[in-house]
XYZ file of C-alpha atoms in Angstrom:
418
model
C 0.000 0.000 0.000
C 1.321 3.430 -0.897
C 2.062 5.881 1.892
C 0.362 9.262 2.113
C 3.561 11.015 0.975
C 3.718 8.887 -2.176
C 0.505 10.431 -3.485
C 0.764 13.765 -5.271
C -2.805 14.533 -4.232
C -5.837 12.846 -2.729
C -8.341 13.756 -5.459
C -7.321 14.553 -9.017
C -9.919 16.376 -11.144
C -9.585 16.347 -14.932
C -11.268 19.397 -16.457
C -11.169 23.087 -15.610
C -14.681 23.954 -16.710
C -17.370 25.034 -14.282
C -18.260 21.456 -13.235
C -14.679 20.390 -12.564
C -13.896 23.582 -10.667
C -17.149 23.379 -8.696
C -16.213 19.827 -7.713
C -12.782 20.984 -6.533
C -14.441 23.873 -4.682
C -16.856 21.475 -2.973
C -14.017 19.156 -1.978
C -12.071 21.952 -0.307
C -15.167 23.112 1.569
C -16.556 19.686 2.503
C -13.259 18.162 3.599
C -10.730 20.933 4.345
C -7.189 19.692 4.005
C -7.983 17.247 1.226
C -5.223 17.630 -1.342
C -6.993 18.536 -4.578
C -5.362 18.995 -7.971
C -7.173 20.083 -11.156
C -5.653 19.377 -14.572
C -6.891 21.510 -17.465
C -5.486 21.136 -20.974
C -6.142 24.777 -21.904
C -4.148 27.718 -20.533
C -7.044 29.002 -18.470
C -10.425 27.957 -17.076
C -13.828 27.797 -18.780
C -12.555 27.779 -22.371
C -15.221 25.457 -23.786
C -18.874 24.812 -22.781
C -18.695 27.090 -19.725
C -17.412 30.132 -21.570
C -19.358 29.630 -24.791
C -23.011 29.536 -23.778
C -25.782 32.109 -23.535
C -25.165 32.846 -19.850
C -28.680 31.880 -18.740
C -29.413 30.817 -15.169
C -32.073 28.201 -15.925
C -35.106 27.782 -13.686
C -35.469 24.004 -14.164
C -38.949 24.209 -15.685
C -38.124 22.030 -18.703
C -36.857 18.980 -16.861
C -38.756 15.893 -15.725
C -39.776 15.874 -12.049
C -37.356 13.814 -10.005
C -34.547 14.016 -12.565
C -31.119 15.273 -11.551
C -31.519 18.139 -14.028
C -34.751 19.282 -12.372
C -33.546 18.921 -8.785
C -30.126 20.426 -9.346
C -31.269 23.262 -11.639
C -33.993 24.464 -9.244
C -31.627 24.293 -6.281
C -28.592 25.453 -8.224
C -30.270 28.548 -9.672
C -30.980 29.934 -6.212
C -27.515 29.019 -4.930
C -25.810 30.517 -7.967
C -27.579 33.851 -7.525
C -26.431 33.920 -3.895
C -22.877 32.981 -4.910
C -22.755 35.748 -7.522
C -24.082 38.296 -5.031
C -21.575 37.211 -2.381
C -18.587 37.480 -4.717
C -19.618 40.513 -6.758
C -20.127 38.601 -10.012
C -22.320 40.226 -12.656
C -25.798 38.691 -12.653
C -29.474 39.608 -12.884
C -32.690 37.720 -12.171
C -34.800 38.895 -15.086
C -37.434 36.195 -15.461
C -38.214 34.893 -18.932
C -41.115 34.387 -21.315
C -41.838 31.075 -23.030
C -44.051 32.010 -25.972
C -46.435 29.880 -28.033
C -46.744 31.182 -31.593
C -48.969 28.386 -32.953
C -52.036 26.599 -31.627
C -50.281 23.253 -31.767
C -47.881 24.559 -29.105
C -50.586 25.439 -26.563
C -50.879 21.936 -25.023
C -47.097 21.819 -24.565
C -47.136 25.282 -23.003
C -49.829 24.165 -20.568
C -47.754 21.099 -19.700
C -44.856 23.396 -18.853
C -47.131 25.381 -16.538
C -47.998 22.179 -14.682
C -44.358 21.091 -14.542
C -43.199 24.472 -13.289
C -45.741 24.466 -10.506
C -44.750 20.905 -9.594
C -41.206 22.218 -9.150
C -42.469 25.064 -6.962
C -41.513 27.739 -9.492
C -43.297 31.099 -9.823
C -45.109 30.637 -13.141
C -47.577 33.191 -14.525
C -49.787 32.518 -17.576
C -50.059 35.376 -20.065
C -52.302 36.319 -22.967
C -51.199 38.456 -25.961
C -51.811 41.769 -24.203
C -49.851 40.648 -21.133
C -46.974 39.448 -23.323
C -46.755 43.002 -24.674
C -46.455 44.376 -21.121
C -43.177 42.490 -20.703
C -41.950 42.418 -24.313
C -43.760 45.009 -26.495
C -42.279 43.728 -29.769
C -42.769 40.010 -29.154
C -45.863 38.340 -30.621
C -47.568 35.151 -29.490
C -50.897 33.481 -28.791
C -50.009 32.807 -25.165
C -46.981 32.669 -22.908
C -45.785 31.870 -19.451
C -43.404 33.922 -17.360
C -40.930 32.116 -15.128
C -39.691 34.518 -12.492
C -36.544 32.709 -11.309
C -34.667 32.674 -14.628
C -31.737 35.058 -14.941
C -28.336 35.673 -16.498
C -24.806 35.752 -15.190
C -21.153 35.631 -16.223
C -20.383 31.905 -15.974
C -16.714 32.409 -16.824
C -16.405 34.724 -13.830
C -18.114 32.093 -11.670
C -15.619 29.450 -12.802
C -12.696 31.813 -12.172
C -14.010 32.450 -8.661
C -14.267 28.719 -7.991
C -10.631 28.412 -9.081
C -9.586 31.287 -6.821
C -11.352 29.715 -3.835
C -9.775 26.319 -4.551
C -6.286 27.798 -4.586
C -6.953 29.826 -1.434
C -8.021 26.620 0.321
C -4.837 24.753 -0.529
C -5.764 23.229 -3.882
C -3.633 23.239 -7.005
C -4.725 24.001 -10.566
C -2.437 23.168 -13.457
C -3.212 24.653 -16.855
C -1.733 23.405 -20.108
C -1.875 19.866 -18.699
C -3.567 17.560 -21.195
C -4.137 14.028 -19.931
C -2.899 11.355 -22.358
C -2.812 8.224 -20.179
C -4.508 6.872 -17.051
C -3.118 3.898 -15.140
C -5.487 2.552 -12.496
C -3.900 0.449 -9.776
C -5.161 -1.194 -6.543
C -3.839 1.811 -4.597
C -5.363 4.521 -6.835
C -4.560 6.118 -10.192
C -1.545 7.519 -11.995
C -2.186 10.051 -14.743
C 0.361 11.114 -17.358
C 0.106 14.466 -19.132
C 1.276 15.379 -22.620
C 4.480 16.931 -21.256
C 5.432 13.626 -19.584
C 4.575 14.508 -15.996
C 2.862 11.892 -13.803
C 0.348 12.693 -11.060
C -0.613 9.998 -8.527
C -3.907 10.249 -6.664
C -6.212 8.177 -4.519
C -9.212 9.076 -6.669
C -9.677 10.416 -10.185
C -12.663 12.627 -11.056
C -13.410 12.905 -14.755
C -15.047 16.250 -15.600
C -13.575 16.449 -19.085
C -16.795 17.583 -20.788
C -16.388 17.201 -24.537
C -13.741 14.530 -23.895
C -15.334 12.774 -20.903
C -16.014 9.508 -22.723
C -12.427 9.420 -24.026
C -11.021 9.931 -20.516
C -13.306 7.165 -19.198
C -11.902 4.784 -21.792
C -8.334 5.839 -20.908
C -9.165 4.752 -17.353
C -10.322 1.368 -18.636
C -14.052 2.007 -18.208
C -16.654 1.621 -20.954
C -19.014 4.605 -20.517
C -21.830 3.016 -22.533
C -22.285 6.283 -24.408
C -20.303 8.542 -26.714
C -20.075 12.289 -26.808
C -21.584 13.511 -30.060
C -20.755 17.210 -30.452
C -23.431 19.665 -31.591
C -22.395 23.184 -32.548
C -24.650 25.929 -31.239
C -24.548 28.902 -33.614
C -25.460 32.374 -32.364
C -26.124 35.803 -33.758
C -26.004 39.107 -31.904
C -28.926 41.503 -32.280
C -27.805 44.808 -33.797
C -30.862 46.503 -32.245
C -30.810 45.186 -28.655
C -33.636 47.577 -27.750
C -36.041 45.169 -29.498
C -35.816 42.787 -26.528
C -35.991 43.606 -22.837
C -35.076 40.247 -21.342
C -35.242 36.527 -22.182
C -37.685 35.139 -24.765
C -37.957 31.428 -25.614
C -40.143 29.352 -27.920
C -42.059 26.333 -26.634
C -39.535 23.461 -26.887
C -40.142 20.121 -28.532
C -39.880 17.527 -25.742
C -38.379 14.985 -28.160
C -35.110 16.954 -28.246
C -32.739 18.308 -25.568
C -32.403 21.616 -27.436
C -34.575 24.592 -26.487
C -34.893 26.168 -29.924
C -33.815 29.594 -31.165
C -34.304 32.101 -28.344
C -33.360 35.674 -27.445
C -31.159 36.402 -24.440
C -30.182 39.804 -23.062
C -26.895 39.227 -21.229
C -25.389 40.993 -18.245
C -23.540 43.348 -20.615
C -26.752 44.423 -22.379
C -26.066 42.588 -25.638
C -28.806 40.325 -27.002
C -27.829 36.952 -28.416
C -30.096 35.015 -30.752
C -29.772 31.243 -31.020
C -28.503 28.683 -30.821
C -28.964 26.743 -33.983
C -27.907 23.131 -33.219
C -25.994 21.257 -35.924
C -23.583 18.307 -35.790
C -19.999 19.474 -35.353
C -17.178 17.824 -37.288
C -14.832 18.093 -34.293
C -15.374 18.093 -30.555
C -14.076 21.630 -30.466
C -15.520 22.510 -33.863
C -16.588 26.073 -33.164
C -16.537 26.850 -36.875
C -18.063 24.714 -39.641
C -14.660 24.607 -41.362
C -13.016 22.874 -38.380
C -12.706 19.133 -39.051
C -10.881 16.616 -36.855
C -10.778 13.383 -38.906
C -10.087 11.042 -35.972
C -12.884 12.517 -33.853
C -15.271 12.540 -36.803
C -14.454 8.887 -37.506
C -15.137 8.041 -33.857
C -18.543 9.746 -34.046
C -19.443 7.979 -37.286
C -18.322 4.615 -35.909
C -20.739 4.871 -32.975
C -24.029 3.116 -33.873
C -26.025 5.667 -31.905
C -24.966 8.457 -34.258
C -26.583 6.764 -37.247
C -29.697 5.877 -35.264
C -30.142 9.523 -34.269
C -29.782 10.545 -37.897
C -32.405 8.060 -39.079
C -34.832 8.918 -36.299
C -34.550 12.719 -36.384
C -33.403 13.530 -39.893
C -36.250 15.984 -40.571
C -35.426 17.999 -37.438
C -31.728 17.840 -38.275
C -32.236 19.048 -41.826
C -34.151 22.044 -40.514
C -31.252 22.939 -38.217
C -28.722 22.549 -41.038
C -30.899 24.677 -43.342
C -30.984 27.490 -40.767
C -27.228 27.118 -40.319
C -26.543 27.578 -44.030
C -29.278 30.161 -44.707
C -29.428 33.392 -42.749
C -32.809 34.020 -44.348
C -34.190 30.790 -42.896
C -32.695 31.601 -39.495
C -34.263 35.064 -39.610
C -37.672 33.557 -40.383
C -37.374 31.346 -37.292
C -36.637 34.405 -35.146
C -39.500 36.377 -36.731
C -42.002 33.905 -35.301
C -41.223 35.481 -31.925
C -39.948 38.891 -32.976
C -41.632 39.993 -36.245
C -39.642 43.240 -36.574
C -36.249 41.549 -36.832
C -34.512 41.619 -40.216
C -31.471 39.860 -41.631
C -29.527 43.088 -41.211
C -30.255 42.985 -37.465
C -28.388 39.701 -37.040
C -24.600 39.826 -36.698
C -22.558 36.597 -36.384
C -21.440 35.784 -32.853
C -19.062 33.102 -31.495
C -20.454 29.571 -31.447
C -20.392 26.938 -28.717
C -20.327 23.148 -28.804
C -22.642 21.016 -26.681
C -21.176 17.770 -25.353
C -24.194 15.493 -25.789
C -23.912 11.874 -24.640
C -25.633 9.410 -26.970
C -26.389 5.777 -26.142
C -25.668 2.927 -28.550
C -29.374 2.696 -29.449
C -29.437 6.340 -30.536
C -31.090 7.719 -27.412
C -29.938 11.184 -26.391
C -29.062 11.025 -22.688
C -31.518 13.538 -21.254
C -30.231 13.751 -17.677
C -26.917 14.353 -15.979
C -24.970 11.102 -16.004
C -22.483 10.398 -13.193
C -20.949 6.957 -12.804
C -18.573 5.452 -10.249
C -15.771 2.986 -10.907
C -12.857 1.782 -8.777
C -10.908 4.862 -7.613
C -12.829 6.897 -10.176
C -15.907 9.100 -10.632
C -16.951 9.937 -14.202
C -19.235 12.856 -15.137
C -20.328 11.540 -18.541
C -23.169 13.895 -19.463
C -23.342 17.446 -18.160
C -24.613 19.803 -20.874
C -27.045 22.642 -20.157
C -28.219 23.313 -17.430
C -24.958 22.086 -15.859
C -23.590 25.618 -15.428
C -26.729 26.628 -13.537
C -26.572 23.418 -11.498
C -22.802 23.500 -10.977
C -22.879 23.944 -7.194
C -25.108 20.922 -6.406
C -23.415 18.842 -9.128
C -20.046 19.671 -7.601
C -21.192 18.628 -4.136
C -22.563 15.311 -5.410
C -19.402 14.490 -7.346
C -17.261 15.523 -4.363
C -19.337 13.285 -2.071
C -18.751 10.306 -4.331
C -15.038 11.075 -4.633
C -14.603 11.296 -0.860
C -16.412 7.980 -0.418
C -13.981 6.425 -2.893
C -10.997 8.024 -1.193
C -12.182 6.962 2.255
C -12.995 3.374 1.308
C -9.823 2.141 3.038
C -10.185 4.306 6.126
C -8.424 7.400 4.785
C -9.254 10.707 6.465
C -8.399 14.216 5.222
C -4.950 15.441 6.326
C -4.123 18.747 7.937
C -4.535 21.862 5.818
C -1.623 22.473 3.457
C -0.830 25.392 1.208
C -1.304 25.081 -2.540
C -0.718 27.142 -5.637
C -1.944 27.664 -9.175
C 0.258 27.080 -12.178
């Protein structure tokens, strides 16, 4: 059995996005003195899903009662607002409108009302005249207003988590891409691209777009593959057209919420996202192609089953991606005054969507345990909103793994960030 001094840390977290950093933050608060190290392949935190989304603090209204997404989003939204207020991070609780523009959407809108009330959310039903009170230029047959939705700077939240981790004795290493994982009876040894080896009692995989790859490096079959979807945004040249957050009624068959309008903390209004298959896991532009990653996606049976099952929906997304006119028409259903000239291209994001072998899109957070290891295998939106409760749950599992042989946290030690 290895001695305490032989370990470089007690818990090693792979991934410096908001989920990985929240997990490290929870570890340092739950078990002070636990030696925590975070490895992030980029040269700073929150460079992927965390820093490339619409910045919305989700209420949890969309998610099935009892699911992790529902429980953690409802709880996490309130906690996140408090965290932002405590640390002076830009945020605003604006509420949002979910607007039905066709009669076929009214039953789904009513179902959302029932779901929201089941979650204990403040939901108000609106007619056309009441929609205009909140959003004078938005048109719809009916809408609901969800009062707990807001916006914040998620990158700033992740940076604050990192700061708190370092202040509590943790270590964060940037530019440290994991290329090998060796799991032994005593724990794990991880090798980075620069040849360094880190030994830990427990490994926590929060690698996001690469979470399934890291699981396989550790010798675990995740049972799903990450299929990347690029979310394409525009910025509204006339932000005065929208006061807050405006969403369409989503199709429950898909995890995407449809093209919506979001006024951020800086006053800019983003329109999107359009959701299209990406040709690389970090394919933020349609010209970015990673042949090995694309081959891996195409080799997964679930990818083809999704395509066969949802090809009509997918073709619509691709059409809006290639045609600004088609995208504008989709926005005009909610905001009739918008024109093509009002839409300016904005940076895209990529959603790390786990897909099962049978083609099912994993519609909840997916966290799995293995010997000396905890894998976060599916944590797309609303993971940023839910980051605090997700982090606590992952930290709890990691500490159970670390303490399986009677280990207890050591005395507090100083740490540093690299």
